[in-house]
Amino acid sequence: NTKITQSPRYLILGRANKSLECEQHLGHNAMYWYKQSAEKPPELMFLYNLKQLIRNETVPSRFIPECPDSSKLLLHISAVDPEDSAVYFCASSPRGGDNERLFFGHGTKLSVL
Amino acid sequence: QQKVQQSPESLSVPEGGMASLNCTSSDRNFQYFWWYRQHSGEGPKALMSIFSDGDKKEGRFTAHLNKASLHVSLHIRDSQPSDSALYFCAASESNMGYKLTFGTGTSLLVDP
């Protein structure tokens, strides 16, 4: 799915700061960050709609999202913890409505040493 | 506790066979149900939605919803090796700023 691009694809960190990036070329208004730990389903972290933060699930404060425009989403992580090792997916949907299909990117696999 | 439980955890069917996946929700606030499929190393991809009681067919895939029992199922007819993947049932609540809750997942293997 090249319509939602995420970078980097793989990230190996010690206790450092890093940012994940996502861009969607679908013209969607809503963008999401999901976290998928090993052997677990994806879990919602943040939802933006038209650049406004709409949902902020119970996420450690070291995760800070940013939506510079409606097609881009960033996730800043400070002082990563081993429990942060997971795949982070960016997703988008047309309007952020309750019955919409989500389109996911390929994900960024974060490995914390 | 997961609000959306799936069974079985894993399933193996021969090529050309029928695969049946089940999903049960414990939250009556859930209004809309989806099936997503995730191949290894990729993001989940929506297969189909079902919002009303009864059956919905799309090609080889048939979903069934029973809102009274909060049970959703997915049946894959004429299974192909390319159907081997992780399948998630997902549910969303109305008027909640769109939170899609994924189920525990079923790993499907189609043996060629």
PDB file of C-alpha atoms in Angstrom:
ATOM      1  CA  ASN A   1       0.000   0.000   0.000  1.00  0.00           C
ATOM      2  CA  THR A   2       2.026   2.965  -1.277  1.00  0.00           C
ATOM      3  CA  LYS A   3      -0.817   5.379  -0.601  1.00  0.00           C
ATOM      4  CA  ILE A   4       0.199   5.527   3.045  1.00  0.00           C
ATOM      5  CA  THR A   5       3.920   5.724   3.514  1.00  0.00           C
ATOM      6  CA  GLN A   6       5.680   5.331   6.819  1.00  0.00           C
ATOM      7  CA  SER A   7       9.301   5.936   7.687  1.00  0.00           C
ATOM      8  CA  PRO A   8      11.515   4.557   8.851  1.00  0.00           C
ATOM      9  CA  ARG A   9      10.527   0.941   8.206  1.00  0.00           C
ATOM     10  CA  TYR A  10      12.753  -0.399  10.954  1.00  0.00           C
ATOM     11  CA  LEU A  11      14.151   1.340  13.996  1.00  0.00           C
ATOM     12  CA  ILE A  12      16.541  -0.002  16.595  1.00  0.00           C
ATOM     13  CA  LEU A  13      17.107   2.203  19.587  1.00  0.00           C
ATOM     14  CA  GLY A  14      18.658   2.416  22.955  1.00  0.00           C
ATOM     15  CA  ARG A  15      17.147   4.966  25.316  1.00  0.00           C
ATOM     16  CA  ALA A  16      17.027   7.690  22.676  1.00  0.00           C
ATOM     17  CA  ASN A  17      14.579  10.107  21.137  1.00  0.00           C
ATOM     18  CA  LYS A  18      13.177   9.454  17.705  1.00  0.00           C
ATOM     19  CA  SER A  19      10.293  10.432  15.436  1.00  0.00           C
ATOM     20  CA  LEU A  20       8.149   8.250  13.232  1.00  0.00           C
ATOM     21  CA  GLU A  21       6.648   9.782  10.117  1.00  0.00           C
ATOM     22  CA  CYS A  22       3.574   9.037   8.061  1.00  0.00           C
ATOM     23  CA  GLU A  23       2.065  10.589   4.968  1.00  0.00           C
ATOM     24  CA  GLN A  24      -1.165   9.633   3.247  1.00  0.00           C
ATOM     25  CA  HIS A  25      -2.044  10.395  -0.363  1.00  0.00           C
ATOM     26  CA  LEU A  26      -5.706   9.450  -0.120  1.00  0.00           C
ATOM     27  CA  GLY A  27      -7.136  12.874   0.682  1.00  0.00           C
ATOM     28  CA  HIS A  28      -8.481  11.599   3.994  1.00  0.00           C
ATOM     29  CA  ASN A  29      -9.349  13.857   6.909  1.00  0.00           C
ATOM     30  CA  ALA A  30      -8.670  11.427   9.757  1.00  0.00           C
ATOM     31  CA  MET A  31      -5.327   9.910  10.697  1.00  0.00           C
ATOM     32  CA  TYR A  32      -4.483   7.420  13.411  1.00  0.00           C
ATOM     33  CA  TRP A  33      -1.546   5.867  15.226  1.00  0.00           C
ATOM     34  CA  TYR A  34      -1.944   2.228  16.236  1.00  0.00           C
ATOM     35  CA  LYS A  35       0.503   0.103  18.235  1.00  0.00           C
ATOM     36  CA  GLN A  36       0.774  -3.634  17.649  1.00  0.00           C
ATOM     37  CA  SER A  37       2.876  -5.576  20.119  1.00  0.00           C
ATOM     38  CA  ALA A  38       4.003  -9.108  19.318  1.00  0.00           C
ATOM     39  CA  GLU A  39       1.139 -11.613  19.201  1.00  0.00           C
ATOM     40  CA  LYS A  40      -1.390  -8.862  19.976  1.00  0.00           C
ATOM     41  CA  PRO A  41      -4.034  -6.989  17.979  1.00  0.00           C
ATOM     42  CA  PRO A  42      -3.466  -3.362  16.946  1.00  0.00           C
ATOM     43  CA  GLU A  43      -4.454  -0.869  19.651  1.00  0.00           C
ATOM     44  CA  LEU A  44      -5.415   2.747  19.049  1.00  0.00           C
ATOM     45  CA  MET A  45      -3.043   5.370  20.429  1.00  0.00           C
ATOM     46  CA  PHE A  46      -4.158   8.648  18.845  1.00  0.00           C
ATOM     47  CA  LEU A  47      -6.761   9.932  16.398  1.00  0.00           C
ATOM     48  CA  TYR A  48      -6.578  13.243  14.536  1.00  0.00           C
ATOM     49  CA  ASN A  49      -9.347  14.680  12.417  1.00  0.00           C
ATOM     50  CA  LEU A  50      -8.608  17.745  10.275  1.00  0.00           C
ATOM     51  CA  LYS A  51      -5.419  18.271  12.294  1.00  0.00           C
ATOM     52  CA  GLN A  52      -7.274  18.275  15.624  1.00  0.00           C
ATOM     53  CA  LEU A  53      -6.469  15.638  18.252  1.00  0.00           C
ATOM     54  CA  ILE A  54      -9.773  13.848  18.849  1.00  0.00           C
ATOM     55  CA  ARG A  55      -8.777  10.774  20.815  1.00  0.00           C
ATOM     56  CA  ASN A  56      -5.802  10.244  23.076  1.00  0.00           C
ATOM     57  CA  GLU A  57      -5.879   6.767  24.568  1.00  0.00           C
ATOM     58  CA  THR A  58      -3.957   5.774  27.683  1.00  0.00           C
ATOM     59  CA  VAL A  59      -0.479   6.208  26.282  1.00  0.00           C
ATOM     60  CA  PRO A  60       2.760   7.007  28.207  1.00  0.00           C
ATOM     61  CA  SER A  61       3.629  10.701  28.092  1.00  0.00           C
ATOM     62  CA  ARG A  62       6.885   9.926  26.269  1.00  0.00           C
ATOM     63  CA  PHE A  63       4.751   9.482  23.136  1.00  0.00           C
ATOM     64  CA  ILE A  64       3.859  12.845  21.597  1.00  0.00           C
ATOM     65  CA  PRO A  65       1.870  13.003  18.364  1.00  0.00           C
ATOM     66  CA  GLU A  66       1.938  15.842  15.893  1.00  0.00           C
ATOM     67  CA  CYS A  67      -0.207  16.547  12.846  1.00  0.00           C
ATOM     68  CA  PRO A  68       1.423  19.339  10.812  1.00  0.00           C
ATOM     69  CA  ASP A  69      -1.207  19.041   8.085  1.00  0.00           C
ATOM     70  CA  SER A  70      -4.103  16.741   7.321  1.00  0.00           C
ATOM     71  CA  SER A  71      -1.963  14.412   5.204  1.00  0.00           C
ATOM     72  CA  LYS A  72       0.965  14.019   7.613  1.00  0.00           C
ATOM     73  CA  LEU A  73       1.329  12.498  11.020  1.00  0.00           C
ATOM     74  CA  LEU A  74       4.331  12.296  13.301  1.00  0.00           C
ATOM     75  CA  LEU A  75       4.967  10.346  16.485  1.00  0.00           C
ATOM     76  CA  HIS A  76       7.761  11.637  18.689  1.00  0.00           C
ATOM     77  CA  ILE A  77       9.119   9.188  21.212  1.00  0.00           C
ATOM     78  CA  SER A  78      11.450  10.267  23.994  1.00  0.00           C
ATOM     79  CA  ALA A  79      13.550   7.933  26.153  1.00  0.00           C
ATOM     80  CA  VAL A  80      12.106   4.729  24.722  1.00  0.00           C
ATOM     81  CA  ASP A  81      11.431   1.807  27.056  1.00  0.00           C
ATOM     82  CA  PRO A  82      11.757  -1.898  26.176  1.00  0.00           C
ATOM     83  CA  GLU A  83       7.964  -2.208  26.472  1.00  0.00           C
ATOM     84  CA  ASP A  84       7.735   0.176  23.499  1.00  0.00           C
ATOM     85  CA  SER A  85       9.079  -2.527  21.182  1.00  0.00           C
ATOM     86  CA  ALA A  86       6.263  -3.045  18.700  1.00  0.00           C
ATOM     87  CA  VAL A  87       5.098  -2.202  15.200  1.00  0.00           C
ATOM     88  CA  TYR A  88       3.578   1.259  14.940  1.00  0.00           C
ATOM     89  CA  PHE A  89       0.986   1.634  12.220  1.00  0.00           C
ATOM     90  CA  CYS A  90      -0.305   4.820  10.743  1.00  0.00           C
ATOM     91  CA  ALA A  91      -3.826   4.647   9.318  1.00  0.00           C
ATOM     92  CA  SER A  92      -6.313   6.996   7.721  1.00  0.00           C
ATOM     93  CA  SER A  93     -10.014   7.158   6.945  1.00  0.00           C
ATOM     94  CA  PRO A  94     -12.103   9.585   4.874  1.00  0.00           C
ATOM     95  CA  ARG A  95     -13.898  11.543   7.617  1.00  0.00           C
ATOM     96  CA  GLY A  96     -13.222   9.761  10.910  1.00  0.00           C
ATOM     97  CA  GLY A  97     -16.775   8.415  10.989  1.00  0.00           C
ATOM     98  CA  ASP A  98     -17.786   5.445  13.117  1.00  0.00           C
ATOM     99  CA  ASN A  99     -18.373   3.003  10.270  1.00  0.00           C
ATOM    100  CA  GLU A 100     -15.464   3.798   7.984  1.00  0.00           C
ATOM    101  CA  ARG A 101     -12.816   1.524   6.591  1.00  0.00           C
ATOM    102  CA  LEU A 102      -9.333   2.235   7.893  1.00  0.00           C
ATOM    103  CA  PHE A 103      -6.402   2.195   5.502  1.00  0.00           C
ATOM    104  CA  PHE A 104      -3.124   1.142   7.129  1.00  0.00           C
ATOM    105  CA  GLY A 105       0.484   1.757   6.178  1.00  0.00           C
ATOM    106  CA  HIS A 106       3.167  -0.921   6.314  1.00  0.00           C
ATOM    107  CA  GLY A 107       4.232   0.095   9.801  1.00  0.00           C
ATOM    108  CA  THR A 108       7.464   0.999  11.567  1.00  0.00           C
ATOM    109  CA  LYS A 109       8.973  -1.834  13.565  1.00  0.00           C
ATOM    110  CA  LEU A 110      10.592  -0.409  16.681  1.00  0.00           C
ATOM    111  CA  SER A 111      13.066  -2.574  18.578  1.00  0.00           C
ATOM    112  CA  VAL A 112      14.334  -1.201  21.869  1.00  0.00           C
ATOM    113  CA  LEU A 113      17.630  -2.594  23.052  1.00  0.00           C
TER     114      LEU A 113
ATOM    115  CA  GLN B   1      -9.945  -8.350  29.309  1.00  0.00           C
ATOM    116  CA  GLN B   2     -10.365  -8.111  25.553  1.00  0.00           C
ATOM    117  CA  LYS B   3     -13.772  -6.745  24.557  1.00  0.00           C
ATOM    118  CA  VAL B   4     -13.664  -8.677  21.282  1.00  0.00           C
ATOM    119  CA  GLN B   5     -12.762 -12.350  21.489  1.00  0.00           C
ATOM    120  CA  GLN B   6     -12.055 -14.558  18.493  1.00  0.00           C
ATOM    121  CA  SER B   7     -11.950 -18.301  18.012  1.00  0.00           C
ATOM    122  CA  PRO B   8     -10.189 -20.411  17.127  1.00  0.00           C
ATOM    123  CA  GLU B   9      -6.743 -18.900  17.792  1.00  0.00           C
ATOM    124  CA  SER B  10      -5.395 -20.790  14.817  1.00  0.00           C
ATOM    125  CA  LEU B  11      -6.938 -22.749  12.001  1.00  0.00           C
ATOM    126  CA  SER B  12      -5.590 -24.946   9.244  1.00  0.00           C
ATOM    127  CA  VAL B  13      -7.654 -25.846   6.180  1.00  0.00           C
ATOM    128  CA  PRO B  14      -6.743 -27.563   2.899  1.00  0.00           C
ATOM    129  CA  GLU B  15      -6.672 -25.566  -0.316  1.00  0.00           C
ATOM    130  CA  GLY B  16     -10.184 -25.384  -1.682  1.00  0.00           C
ATOM    131  CA  GLY B  17     -11.718 -25.951   1.745  1.00  0.00           C
ATOM    132  CA  MET B  18     -13.990 -23.799   3.884  1.00  0.00           C
ATOM    133  CA  ALA B  19     -12.549 -21.709   6.725  1.00  0.00           C
ATOM    134  CA  SER B  20     -14.877 -20.513   9.486  1.00  0.00           C
ATOM    135  CA  LEU B  21     -13.823 -17.831  11.941  1.00  0.00           C
ATOM    136  CA  ASN B  22     -15.800 -16.632  14.952  1.00  0.00           C
ATOM    137  CA  CYS B  23     -15.941 -13.424  16.935  1.00  0.00           C
ATOM    138  CA  THR B  24     -17.873 -12.469  20.062  1.00  0.00           C
ATOM    139  CA  SER B  25     -18.131  -9.067  21.670  1.00  0.00           C
ATOM    140  CA  SER B  26     -18.810  -8.349  25.327  1.00  0.00           C
ATOM    141  CA  ASP B  27     -19.824  -4.720  24.768  1.00  0.00           C
ATOM    142  CA  ARG B  28     -23.336  -3.919  23.550  1.00  0.00           C
ATOM    143  CA  ASN B  29     -22.198  -0.421  22.588  1.00  0.00           C
ATOM    144  CA  PHE B  30     -20.485  -1.850  19.532  1.00  0.00           C
ATOM    145  CA  GLN B  31     -22.552  -1.029  16.452  1.00  0.00           C
ATOM    146  CA  TYR B  32     -20.325  -1.692  13.467  1.00  0.00           C
ATOM    147  CA  PHE B  33     -18.239  -4.752  12.705  1.00  0.00           C
ATOM    148  CA  TRP B  34     -15.402  -5.319  10.263  1.00  0.00           C
ATOM    149  CA  TRP B  35     -13.135  -8.139   9.259  1.00  0.00           C
ATOM    150  CA  TYR B  36      -9.510  -7.222   8.613  1.00  0.00           C
ATOM    151  CA  ARG B  37      -6.754  -9.429   7.252  1.00  0.00           C
ATOM    152  CA  GLN B  38      -3.046  -8.995   7.975  1.00  0.00           C
ATOM    153  CA  HIS B  39      -0.342 -10.743   6.000  1.00  0.00           C
ATOM    154  CA  SER B  40       3.056 -11.088   7.630  1.00  0.00           C
ATOM    155  CA  GLY B  41       5.047  -7.843   7.532  1.00  0.00           C
ATOM    156  CA  GLU B  42       2.114  -5.766   6.375  1.00  0.00           C
ATOM    157  CA  GLY B  43      -0.545  -3.575   7.885  1.00  0.00           C
ATOM    158  CA  PRO B  44      -4.115  -4.838   8.356  1.00  0.00           C
ATOM    159  CA  LYS B  45      -6.359  -4.543   5.320  1.00  0.00           C
ATOM    160  CA  ALA B  46     -10.130  -4.356   5.506  1.00  0.00           C
ATOM    161  CA  LEU B  47     -11.928  -7.338   3.967  1.00  0.00           C
ATOM    162  CA  MET B  48     -15.530  -6.462   4.566  1.00  0.00           C
ATOM    163  CA  SER B  49     -17.946  -4.777   6.889  1.00  0.00           C
ATOM    164  CA  ILE B  50     -21.230  -5.940   8.367  1.00  0.00           C
ATOM    165  CA  PHE B  51     -23.575  -3.605  10.181  1.00  0.00           C
ATOM    166  CA  SER B  52     -26.962  -5.378  10.026  1.00  0.00           C
ATOM    167  CA  ASP B  53     -28.185  -8.739  11.260  1.00  0.00           C
ATOM    168  CA  GLY B  54     -27.899 -11.574   8.776  1.00  0.00           C
ATOM    169  CA  ASP B  55     -25.484 -12.555   6.064  1.00  0.00           C
ATOM    170  CA  LYS B  56     -23.366 -10.462   3.726  1.00  0.00           C
ATOM    171  CA  LYS B  57     -21.517 -12.055   0.835  1.00  0.00           C
ATOM    172  CA  GLU B  58     -18.574 -10.626  -1.090  1.00  0.00           C
ATOM    173  CA  GLY B  59     -17.026 -13.086  -3.505  1.00  0.00           C
ATOM    174  CA  ARG B  60     -15.629 -16.054  -1.574  1.00  0.00           C
ATOM    175  CA  PHE B  61     -16.202 -14.315   1.760  1.00  0.00           C
ATOM    176  CA  THR B  62     -19.454 -14.418   3.742  1.00  0.00           C
ATOM    177  CA  ALA B  63     -19.930 -12.581   7.019  1.00  0.00           C
ATOM    178  CA  HIS B  64     -22.759 -13.191   9.454  1.00  0.00           C
ATOM    179  CA  LEU B  65     -23.896 -10.919  12.286  1.00  0.00           C
ATOM    180  CA  ASN B  66     -26.236 -11.661  15.164  1.00  0.00           C
ATOM    181  CA  LYS B  67     -26.546  -8.474  17.209  1.00  0.00           C
ATOM    182  CA  ALA B  68     -28.629 -10.122  19.926  1.00  0.00           C
ATOM    183  CA  SER B  69     -25.813 -12.504  20.785  1.00  0.00           C
ATOM    184  CA  LEU B  70     -23.053 -10.067  19.691  1.00  0.00           C
ATOM    185  CA  HIS B  71     -21.652 -12.802  17.464  1.00  0.00           C
ATOM    186  CA  VAL B  72     -19.948 -12.269  14.126  1.00  0.00           C
ATOM    187  CA  SER B  73     -18.518 -14.922  11.853  1.00  0.00           C
ATOM    188  CA  LEU B  74     -16.531 -15.043   8.634  1.00  0.00           C
ATOM    189  CA  HIS B  75     -16.624 -17.955   6.216  1.00  0.00           C
ATOM    190  CA  ILE B  76     -14.090 -18.262   3.436  1.00  0.00           C
ATOM    191  CA  ARG B  77     -15.136 -20.575   0.620  1.00  0.00           C
ATOM    192  CA  ASP B  78     -12.605 -22.223  -1.716  1.00  0.00           C
ATOM    193  CA  SER B  79      -9.689 -21.159   0.477  1.00  0.00           C
ATOM    194  CA  GLN B  80      -6.437 -20.302  -1.304  1.00  0.00           C
ATOM    195  CA  PRO B  81      -2.848 -20.337  -0.001  1.00  0.00           C
ATOM    196  CA  SER B  82      -2.878 -16.540  -0.379  1.00  0.00           C
ATOM    197  CA  ASP B  83      -5.639 -16.450   2.255  1.00  0.00           C
ATOM    198  CA  SER B  84      -3.072 -17.581   4.845  1.00  0.00           C
ATOM    199  CA  ALA B  85      -2.883 -14.621   7.205  1.00  0.00           C
ATOM    200  CA  LEU B  86      -3.964 -13.230  10.560  1.00  0.00           C
ATOM    201  CA  TYR B  87      -7.657 -12.325  10.610  1.00  0.00           C
ATOM    202  CA  PHE B  88      -9.068  -9.731  12.967  1.00  0.00           C
ATOM    203  CA  CYS B  89     -12.633  -8.998  13.813  1.00  0.00           C
ATOM    204  CA  ALA B  90     -12.974  -5.302  14.661  1.00  0.00           C
ATOM    205  CA  ALA B  91     -15.813  -3.365  16.242  1.00  0.00           C
ATOM    206  CA  SER B  92     -16.577   0.296  16.704  1.00  0.00           C
ATOM    207  CA  GLU B  93     -18.949   2.292  18.880  1.00  0.00           C
ATOM    208  CA  SER B  94     -21.155   5.014  17.554  1.00  0.00           C
ATOM    209  CA  ASN B  95     -20.491   8.628  18.480  1.00  0.00           C
ATOM    210  CA  MET B  96     -17.142   7.927  20.096  1.00  0.00           C
ATOM    211  CA  GLY B  97     -14.803   9.720  17.692  1.00  0.00           C
ATOM    212  CA  TYR B  98     -14.177   6.453  15.932  1.00  0.00           C
ATOM    213  CA  LYS B  99     -12.288   3.958  17.999  1.00  0.00           C
ATOM    214  CA  LEU B 100     -11.911   0.640  16.212  1.00  0.00           C
ATOM    215  CA  THR B 101     -11.327  -2.174  18.709  1.00  0.00           C
ATOM    216  CA  PHE B 102      -9.612  -5.210  17.248  1.00  0.00           C
ATOM    217  CA  GLY B 103     -10.268  -8.754  18.390  1.00  0.00           C
ATOM    218  CA  THR B 104      -7.694 -11.244  19.565  1.00  0.00           C
ATOM    219  CA  GLY B 105      -7.118 -12.608  16.053  1.00  0.00           C
ATOM    220  CA  THR B 106      -7.233 -15.954  14.245  1.00  0.00           C
ATOM    221  CA  SER B 107      -4.219 -17.246  12.368  1.00  0.00           C
ATOM    222  CA  LEU B 108      -5.322 -19.053   9.213  1.00  0.00           C
ATOM    223  CA  LEU B 109      -3.086 -21.439   7.306  1.00  0.00           C
ATOM    224  CA  VAL B 110      -4.264 -22.813   3.982  1.00  0.00           C
ATOM    225  CA  ASP B 111      -2.294 -25.909   3.012  1.00  0.00           C
ATOM    226  CA  PRO B 112      -1.625 -26.208  -0.736  1.00  0.00           C
TER     227      PRO B 112
END
